[in-house]
Amino acid sequence: MSVEGYESRIIDGKALARQIEDEVKSELEALESGRGITPGLATILVGDDPASRMYVRIKHRACERVGIRAEDHILPAETSQEELISLIDSLNKNRDVHAILLQLPLPKHLSPQEAMEAIAPEKDADGFHPYNMGKLMIGDEGLVPCTPHGIIRALEEYNVPVKGKNVVVVGHSNVVGKPMAAMFLNRNATISVCHVFTDDLKRYTLGADILVVAAGVKHLIKADMIKEEAVIFDVGITQEKDGVYGDVDFENVIKKASLITPVPGGVGPVTVAMLMKHVLKCAEKNF
Ligand code: GUN
């Protein structure tokens, strides 16, 4: 990838993740020595989707680095909704488990919404429970989804102002697009949410001071679709035989953007680090 001369425009997600993990480590040590609490995360993976397995493994490794106790619950693909809910119920009651993460997607016969709602809101490390989503909508950001939270943290870290800015989010998922839009609104940005059905996407992206792309379409955003000096977050991951690609044509877009996240090494590591923050928060609040 030839980005020579533009390196200073790259948002270093790995470095920011290290910094966040260091914060978690020291806060965790204080929690252990002060109150004798070691934060615990239980992950649930249903089935054997290789990508999901990899994501769960990455989260467990992060727990190890910061000192969070992690439990790995792997259920067979044919697990029933009742069995899944019963595991969630027992984890809700377990005082050593402060946070629960149900890896998505679930096999088709299971209802992610019902499962998500079964997780105790105060143990909802992902911020996906309707209670936490509802709080986010009214401006009370308790437990919020990790990816949008990480993007807000990166904007703060790189001193990018948000108030009054034109922000465009491409993708309207519950995991990224919708909570991201709410977090920008809470910070008084002007927000457009675009998605696969948007007519003339470029008309919107060209006006973006800050552009967040989470569409899952390789190189959807080209250099002629952004304005000079835009700040760009690429949440997309498309795995192909010869490598991993984002939703943004990084090599060309970096020449116009003022800041941009690479794929890999951008939003991904920050998302995982924010999850560690959320587990710590659950542990601090729960006793
Ligand atoms: N699948 C894709 N992204 C996520 C995420 O942020 N959390 C969980 N639990 N599953 C996911």
mmCIF file of C-alpha atoms and ligand atoms in Angstrom:
data_model
loop_
_atom_site.group_PDB
_atom_site.id
_atom_site.type_symbol
_atom_site.label_atom_id
_atom_site.label_comp_id
_atom_site.label_asym_id
_atom_site.label_seq_id
_atom_site.Cartn_x
_atom_site.Cartn_y
_atom_site.Cartn_z
ATOM 1 C CA MET A 1 0.000 0.000 0.000
ATOM 2 C CA SER A 2 1.551 3.302 -0.998
ATOM 3 C CA VAL A 3 0.660 5.982 1.494
ATOM 4 C CA GLU A 4 4.127 7.479 1.679
ATOM 5 C CA GLY A 5 3.990 11.078 2.802
ATOM 6 C CA TYR A 6 0.498 10.706 4.252
ATOM 7 C CA GLU A 7 1.333 8.643 7.363
ATOM 8 C CA SER A 8 0.446 11.486 9.731
ATOM 9 C CA ARG A 9 -3.160 11.278 8.537
ATOM 10 C CA ILE A 10 -3.599 7.701 9.741
ATOM 11 C CA ILE A 11 -5.539 7.164 12.965
ATOM 12 C CA ASP A 12 -3.434 4.561 14.765
ATOM 13 C CA GLY A 13 -6.065 2.259 16.232
ATOM 14 C CA LYS A 14 -3.522 -0.124 17.715
ATOM 15 C CA ALA A 15 -1.756 2.643 19.645
ATOM 16 C CA LEU A 16 -5.059 4.067 20.897
ATOM 17 C CA ALA A 17 -6.205 0.575 21.935
ATOM 18 C CA ARG A 18 -2.962 0.106 23.911
ATOM 19 C CA GLN A 19 -3.555 3.408 25.654
ATOM 20 C CA ILE A 20 -7.151 2.457 26.557
ATOM 21 C CA GLU A 21 -6.015 -0.980 27.757
ATOM 22 C CA ASP A 22 -3.398 0.690 29.970
ATOM 23 C CA GLU A 23 -6.135 2.825 31.527
ATOM 24 C CA VAL A 24 -8.246 -0.289 32.117
ATOM 25 C CA LYS A 25 -5.279 -2.097 33.677
ATOM 26 C CA SER A 26 -4.618 0.606 36.243
ATOM 27 C CA GLU A 27 -8.322 1.115 37.071
ATOM 28 C CA LEU A 28 -8.704 -2.638 37.406
ATOM 29 C CA GLU A 29 -5.777 -2.853 39.807
ATOM 30 C CA ALA A 30 -7.394 -0.140 41.929
ATOM 31 C CA LEU A 31 -10.687 -2.070 41.933
ATOM 32 C CA GLU A 32 -8.928 -5.275 42.967
ATOM 33 C CA SER A 33 -6.844 -3.746 45.717
ATOM 34 C CA GLY A 34 -9.552 -1.372 46.938
ATOM 35 C CA ARG A 35 -12.649 -3.554 46.833
ATOM 36 C CA GLY A 36 -11.306 -7.047 46.137
ATOM 37 C CA ILE A 37 -13.224 -7.311 42.874
ATOM 38 C CA THR A 38 -11.730 -8.960 39.794
ATOM 39 C CA PRO A 39 -13.914 -8.102 36.791
ATOM 40 C CA GLY A 40 -15.329 -11.137 34.990
ATOM 41 C CA LEU A 41 -16.612 -11.397 31.419
ATOM 42 C CA ALA A 42 -18.606 -14.356 30.111
ATOM 43 C CA THR A 43 -18.697 -14.730 26.344
ATOM 44 C CA ILE A 44 -21.270 -16.889 24.604
ATOM 45 C CA LEU A 45 -20.680 -18.268 21.146
ATOM 46 C CA VAL A 46 -23.349 -20.405 19.501
ATOM 47 C CA GLY A 47 -22.131 -22.546 16.606
ATOM 48 C CA ASP A 48 -18.745 -22.633 14.934
ATOM 49 C CA ASP A 49 -18.664 -19.730 12.506
ATOM 50 C CA PRO A 50 -14.900 -19.209 11.990
ATOM 51 C CA ALA A 51 -15.071 -15.394 11.947
ATOM 52 C CA SER A 52 -17.097 -15.320 15.187
ATOM 53 C CA ARG A 53 -14.658 -17.739 16.818
ATOM 54 C CA MET A 54 -11.811 -15.468 15.848
ATOM 55 C CA TYR A 55 -13.566 -12.373 17.258
ATOM 56 C CA VAL A 56 -14.243 -14.146 20.553
ATOM 57 C CA ARG A 57 -10.618 -15.291 20.730
ATOM 58 C CA ILE A 58 -9.425 -11.712 20.166
ATOM 59 C CA LYS A 59 -11.662 -10.518 23.030
ATOM 60 C CA HIS A 60 -10.357 -13.234 25.365
ATOM 61 C CA ARG A 61 -6.772 -12.268 24.573
ATOM 62 C CA ALA A 62 -7.549 -8.650 25.421
ATOM 63 C CA CYS A 63 -9.065 -9.794 28.747
ATOM 64 C CA GLU A 64 -5.844 -11.664 29.484
ATOM 65 C CA ARG A 65 -3.736 -8.583 28.744
ATOM 66 C CA VAL A 66 -5.681 -6.306 31.086
ATOM 67 C CA GLY A 67 -6.416 -8.824 33.865
ATOM 68 C CA ILE A 68 -10.117 -9.484 33.314
ATOM 69 C CA ARG A 69 -11.245 -13.024 34.177
ATOM 70 C CA ALA A 70 -12.903 -14.435 31.040
ATOM 71 C CA GLU A 71 -15.240 -17.427 30.711
ATOM 72 C CA ASP A 72 -15.791 -18.978 27.314
ATOM 73 C CA HIS A 73 -19.227 -20.569 26.780
ATOM 74 C CA ILE A 74 -19.357 -22.367 23.456
ATOM 75 C CA LEU A 75 -22.723 -23.892 22.564
ATOM 76 C CA PRO A 76 -23.462 -26.207 19.643
ATOM 77 C CA ALA A 77 -25.173 -24.716 16.575
ATOM 78 C CA GLU A 78 -28.369 -26.690 17.300
ATOM 79 C CA THR A 79 -28.791 -25.118 20.778
ATOM 80 C CA SER A 80 -32.443 -24.174 21.410
ATOM 81 C CA GLN A 81 -33.627 -20.701 22.388
ATOM 82 C CA GLU A 82 -34.598 -22.096 25.822
ATOM 83 C CA GLU A 83 -31.109 -23.525 26.394
ATOM 84 C CA LEU A 84 -29.496 -20.240 25.401
ATOM 85 C CA ILE A 85 -31.795 -18.211 27.667
ATOM 86 C CA SER A 86 -31.180 -20.639 30.507
ATOM 87 C CA LEU A 87 -27.405 -20.108 30.226
ATOM 88 C CA ILE A 88 -27.923 -16.324 30.148
ATOM 89 C CA ASP A 89 -30.162 -16.563 33.238
ATOM 90 C CA SER A 90 -27.497 -18.471 35.157
ATOM 91 C CA LEU A 91 -24.810 -15.942 34.131
ATOM 92 C CA ASN A 92 -27.110 -13.095 35.200
ATOM 93 C CA LYS A 93 -27.240 -14.659 38.669
ATOM 94 C CA ASN A 94 -23.520 -15.439 38.885
ATOM 95 C CA ARG A 95 -21.844 -12.782 41.052
ATOM 96 C CA ASP A 96 -18.392 -13.519 39.580
ATOM 97 C CA VAL A 97 -19.684 -12.611 36.132
ATOM 98 C CA HIS A 98 -19.986 -8.839 35.829
ATOM 99 C CA ALA A 99 -20.459 -8.652 32.075
ATOM 100 C CA ILE A 100 -21.937 -10.893 29.391
ATOM 101 C CA LEU A 101 -21.223 -10.816 25.666
ATOM 102 C CA LEU A 102 -23.320 -12.802 23.236
ATOM 103 C CA GLN A 103 -21.387 -13.024 19.977
ATOM 104 C CA LEU A 104 -23.484 -12.255 16.898
ATOM 105 C CA PRO A 105 -24.708 -13.451 14.492
ATOM 106 C CA LEU A 106 -26.643 -16.356 16.004
ATOM 107 C CA PRO A 107 -27.733 -19.385 13.980
ATOM 108 C CA LYS A 108 -30.913 -18.577 12.028
ATOM 109 C CA HIS A 109 -33.328 -20.505 14.280
ATOM 110 C CA LEU A 110 -32.464 -18.338 17.301
ATOM 111 C CA SER A 111 -33.813 -14.867 18.100
ATOM 112 C CA PRO A 112 -30.945 -12.462 18.842
ATOM 113 C CA GLN A 113 -33.404 -9.854 20.118
ATOM 114 C CA GLU A 114 -34.960 -12.159 22.691
ATOM 115 C CA ALA A 115 -31.519 -13.375 23.796
ATOM 116 C CA MET A 116 -30.216 -9.828 24.071
ATOM 117 C CA GLU A 117 -33.208 -8.831 26.173
ATOM 118 C CA ALA A 118 -32.531 -11.734 28.529
ATOM 119 C CA ILE A 119 -29.122 -10.306 29.466
ATOM 120 C CA ALA A 120 -29.322 -8.220 32.671
ATOM 121 C CA PRO A 121 -28.966 -4.594 31.449
ATOM 122 C CA GLU A 122 -26.240 -3.908 34.031
ATOM 123 C CA LYS A 123 -24.185 -6.818 32.618
ATOM 124 C CA ASP A 124 -24.694 -5.812 28.977
ATOM 125 C CA ALA A 125 -21.066 -5.199 27.935
ATOM 126 C CA ASP A 126 -22.116 -4.627 24.295
ATOM 127 C CA GLY A 127 -24.795 -2.046 25.112
ATOM 128 C CA PHE A 128 -27.285 -3.868 22.879
ATOM 129 C CA HIS A 129 -30.101 -4.323 25.434
ATOM 130 C CA PRO A 130 -33.169 -2.197 24.589
ATOM 131 C CA TYR A 131 -32.893 -0.520 28.010
ATOM 132 C CA ASN A 132 -29.324 0.638 27.286
ATOM 133 C CA MET A 133 -30.200 1.552 23.687
ATOM 134 C CA GLY A 134 -33.183 3.545 24.966
ATOM 135 C CA LYS A 135 -31.014 5.382 27.490
ATOM 136 C CA LEU A 136 -28.571 6.236 24.712
ATOM 137 C CA MET A 137 -31.443 7.707 22.660
ATOM 138 C CA ILE A 138 -32.379 10.098 25.481
ATOM 139 C CA GLY A 139 -28.772 11.198 25.936
ATOM 140 C CA ASP A 140 -27.891 9.057 28.951
ATOM 141 C CA GLU A 141 -24.871 7.112 27.736
ATOM 142 C CA GLY A 142 -24.331 4.331 30.243
ATOM 143 C CA LEU A 143 -23.421 1.127 28.443
ATOM 144 C CA VAL A 144 -23.254 1.891 24.719
ATOM 145 C CA PRO A 145 -22.114 -0.257 21.786
ATOM 146 C CA CYS A 146 -18.330 -0.590 21.636
ATOM 147 C CA THR A 147 -17.605 0.463 18.045
ATOM 148 C CA PRO A 148 -19.397 3.834 18.156
ATOM 149 C CA HIS A 149 -17.963 4.449 21.621
ATOM 150 C CA GLY A 150 -14.462 3.778 20.274
ATOM 151 C CA ILE A 151 -15.013 6.197 17.391
ATOM 152 C CA ILE A 152 -16.120 8.946 19.786
ATOM 153 C CA ARG A 153 -13.024 8.254 21.900
ATOM 154 C CA ALA A 154 -10.781 8.486 18.811
ATOM 155 C CA LEU A 155 -12.347 11.830 17.850
ATOM 156 C CA GLU A 156 -11.609 13.149 21.342
ATOM 157 C CA GLU A 157 -8.083 11.789 21.251
ATOM 158 C CA TYR A 158 -7.351 13.433 17.890
ATOM 159 C CA ASN A 159 -9.051 16.699 18.949
ATOM 160 C CA VAL A 160 -11.671 16.606 16.206
ATOM 161 C CA PRO A 161 -14.593 18.918 17.034
ATOM 162 C CA VAL A 162 -18.057 17.388 16.600
ATOM 163 C CA LYS A 163 -20.551 20.069 17.650
ATOM 164 C CA GLY A 164 -22.281 21.609 14.630
ATOM 165 C CA LYS A 165 -20.350 19.442 12.154
ATOM 166 C CA ASN A 166 -21.919 17.537 9.301
ATOM 167 C CA VAL A 167 -21.611 13.852 10.071
ATOM 168 C CA VAL A 168 -22.613 11.119 7.654
ATOM 169 C CA VAL A 169 -22.996 7.517 8.792
ATOM 170 C CA VAL A 170 -23.251 4.896 6.066
ATOM 171 C CA GLY A 171 -24.988 1.796 7.416
ATOM 172 C CA HIS A 172 -27.979 1.689 9.785
ATOM 173 C CA SER A 173 -27.318 -1.443 11.819
ATOM 174 C CA ASN A 174 -28.201 -1.742 15.501
ATOM 175 C CA VAL A 175 -24.550 -2.559 16.230
ATOM 176 C CA VAL A 176 -22.945 0.507 14.619
ATOM 177 C CA GLY A 177 -25.050 2.899 12.500
ATOM 178 C CA LYS A 178 -28.005 3.647 14.768
ATOM 179 C CA PRO A 179 -26.087 4.002 18.059
ATOM 180 C CA MET A 180 -23.376 5.978 16.232
ATOM 181 C CA ALA A 181 -25.999 8.431 14.960
ATOM 182 C CA ALA A 182 -27.430 8.814 18.480
ATOM 183 C CA MET A 183 -23.980 9.480 19.962
ATOM 184 C CA PHE A 184 -23.295 12.214 17.399
ATOM 185 C CA LEU A 185 -26.724 13.750 17.997
ATOM 186 C CA ASN A 186 -26.014 13.745 21.731
ATOM 187 C CA ARG A 187 -22.942 15.853 20.880
ATOM 188 C CA ASN A 188 -24.925 18.287 18.719
ATOM 189 C CA ALA A 189 -23.613 17.249 15.320
ATOM 190 C CA THR A 190 -25.882 17.373 12.266
ATOM 191 C CA ILE A 191 -26.322 13.830 11.171
ATOM 192 C CA SER A 192 -27.351 11.969 8.016
ATOM 193 C CA VAL A 193 -27.763 8.209 8.138
ATOM 194 C CA CYS A 194 -27.391 6.545 4.744
ATOM 195 C CA HIS A 195 -27.726 2.859 3.849
ATOM 196 C CA VAL A 196 -28.050 0.427 0.978
ATOM 197 C CA PHE A 197 -31.336 2.005 -0.156
ATOM 198 C CA THR A 198 -30.032 5.575 -0.217
ATOM 199 C CA ASP A 199 -30.372 7.231 -3.619
ATOM 200 C CA ASP A 200 -27.229 9.060 -4.676
ATOM 201 C CA LEU A 201 -24.986 8.248 -1.713
ATOM 202 C CA LYS A 202 -22.283 10.592 -3.004
ATOM 203 C CA ARG A 203 -24.570 13.607 -2.565
ATOM 204 C CA TYR A 204 -24.469 12.952 1.174
ATOM 205 C CA THR A 205 -20.886 11.777 1.628
ATOM 206 C CA LEU A 206 -19.539 14.833 -0.213
ATOM 207 C CA GLY A 207 -20.937 17.050 2.529
ATOM 208 C CA ALA A 208 -19.435 15.087 5.414
ATOM 209 C CA ASP A 209 -16.931 16.696 7.781
ATOM 210 C CA ILE A 210 -16.886 13.331 9.545
ATOM 211 C CA LEU A 211 -17.769 10.135 7.680
ATOM 212 C CA VAL A 212 -18.355 6.775 9.365
ATOM 213 C CA VAL A 213 -18.735 3.861 6.977
ATOM 214 C CA ALA A 214 -20.141 0.555 8.194
ATOM 215 C CA ALA A 215 -21.754 -0.933 5.116
ATOM 216 C CA GLY A 216 -19.661 -4.081 4.637
ATOM 217 C CA VAL A 217 -19.079 -3.278 0.962
ATOM 218 C CA LYS A 218 -15.441 -3.369 -0.162
ATOM 219 C CA HIS A 219 -14.177 0.072 -1.252
ATOM 220 C CA LEU A 220 -17.669 1.564 -1.417
ATOM 221 C CA ILE A 221 -16.262 5.029 -0.700
ATOM 222 C CA LYS A 222 -13.948 6.424 -3.388
ATOM 223 C CA ALA A 223 -11.877 9.612 -3.328
ATOM 224 C CA ASP A 224 -14.391 11.534 -5.470
ATOM 225 C CA MET A 225 -17.094 10.901 -2.850
ATOM 226 C CA ILE A 226 -15.479 12.810 0.004
ATOM 227 C CA LYS A 227 -14.617 16.422 0.630
ATOM 228 C CA GLU A 228 -11.105 17.719 1.272
ATOM 229 C CA GLU A 229 -10.043 17.416 4.931
ATOM 230 C CA ALA A 230 -12.820 15.001 5.903
ATOM 231 C CA VAL A 231 -12.245 12.716 8.908
ATOM 232 C CA ILE A 232 -13.038 9.128 8.002
ATOM 233 C CA PHE A 233 -13.759 6.018 10.060
ATOM 234 C CA ASP A 234 -13.877 2.736 8.176
ATOM 235 C CA VAL A 235 -15.745 0.034 10.101
ATOM 236 C CA GLY A 236 -16.021 -2.404 7.178
ATOM 237 C CA ILE A 237 -14.150 -5.667 6.963
ATOM 238 C CA THR A 238 -14.247 -7.750 3.805
ATOM 239 C CA GLN A 239 -12.025 -10.816 3.960
ATOM 240 C CA GLU A 240 -10.716 -12.015 0.600
ATOM 241 C CA LYS A 241 -8.057 -14.571 -0.310
ATOM 242 C CA ASP A 242 -5.399 -11.900 -0.788
ATOM 243 C CA GLY A 243 -6.201 -9.793 2.251
ATOM 244 C CA VAL A 244 -8.649 -7.768 4.292
ATOM 245 C CA TYR A 245 -10.400 -4.737 2.818
ATOM 246 C CA GLY A 246 -12.362 -1.886 4.321
ATOM 247 C CA ASP A 247 -15.373 -0.011 2.967
ATOM 248 C CA VAL A 248 -13.099 2.878 1.985
ATOM 249 C CA ASP A 249 -10.599 2.994 -0.883
ATOM 250 C CA PHE A 250 -7.908 3.898 1.657
ATOM 251 C CA GLU A 251 -4.987 4.411 -0.708
ATOM 252 C CA ASN A 252 -6.749 7.105 -2.711
ATOM 253 C CA VAL A 253 -9.020 8.578 -0.058
ATOM 254 C CA ILE A 254 -6.077 9.281 2.298
ATOM 255 C CA LYS A 255 -4.824 11.854 -0.190
ATOM 256 C CA LYS A 256 -7.923 13.994 0.466
ATOM 257 C CA ALA A 257 -8.822 13.144 4.060
ATOM 258 C CA SER A 258 -7.312 14.889 7.072
ATOM 259 C CA LEU A 259 -7.589 11.749 9.208
ATOM 260 C CA ILE A 260 -8.543 8.188 8.315
ATOM 261 C CA THR A 261 -8.593 4.767 9.956
ATOM 262 C CA PRO A 262 -6.850 1.898 8.164
ATOM 263 C CA VAL A 263 -8.258 -1.628 7.825
ATOM 264 C CA PRO A 264 -6.962 -3.582 9.637
ATOM 265 C CA GLY A 265 -5.483 -1.683 12.608
ATOM 266 C CA GLY A 266 -8.043 1.103 12.879
ATOM 267 C CA VAL A 267 -11.507 0.789 14.381
ATOM 268 C CA GLY A 268 -11.168 -2.939 15.251
ATOM 269 C CA PRO A 269 -8.576 -2.788 18.061
ATOM 270 C CA VAL A 270 -10.264 0.289 19.572
ATOM 271 C CA THR A 271 -13.603 -1.559 19.645
ATOM 272 C CA VAL A 272 -12.059 -4.427 21.618
ATOM 273 C CA ALA A 273 -10.359 -2.017 24.020
ATOM 274 C CA MET A 274 -13.695 -0.253 24.618
ATOM 275 C CA LEU A 275 -15.227 -3.626 25.457
ATOM 276 C CA MET A 276 -12.597 -3.973 28.204
ATOM 277 C CA LYS A 277 -13.630 -0.530 29.518
ATOM 278 C CA HIS A 278 -17.256 -1.637 29.554
ATOM 279 C CA VAL A 279 -16.501 -4.833 31.492
ATOM 280 C CA LEU A 280 -14.642 -2.760 34.065
ATOM 281 C CA LYS A 281 -17.582 -0.352 34.271
ATOM 282 C CA CYS A 282 -20.008 -3.259 34.825
ATOM 283 C CA ALA A 283 -17.775 -4.578 37.620
ATOM 284 C CA GLU A 284 -17.455 -1.167 39.278
ATOM 285 C CA LYS A 285 -21.217 -0.588 39.244
ATOM 286 C CA ASN A 286 -22.407 -4.038 40.187
ATOM 287 C CA PHE A 287 -21.483 -4.169 43.853
HETATM 288 N N1 GUN B 1 -20.808 -9.290 15.899
HETATM 289 C C1 GUN B 1 -20.321 -8.288 15.136
HETATM 290 N N2 GUN B 1 -20.007 -7.227 15.899
HETATM 291 C C2 GUN B 1 -20.313 -7.565 17.162
HETATM 292 C C3 GUN B 1 -20.202 -6.871 18.404
HETATM 293 O O1 GUN B 1 -19.772 -5.718 18.509
HETATM 294 N N3 GUN B 1 -20.602 -7.568 19.490
HETATM 295 C C4 GUN B 1 -21.095 -8.841 19.413
HETATM 296 N N4 GUN B 1 -21.492 -9.415 20.538
HETATM 297 N N5 GUN B 1 -21.205 -9.495 18.290
HETATM 298 C C5 GUN B 1 -20.810 -8.849 17.159
#
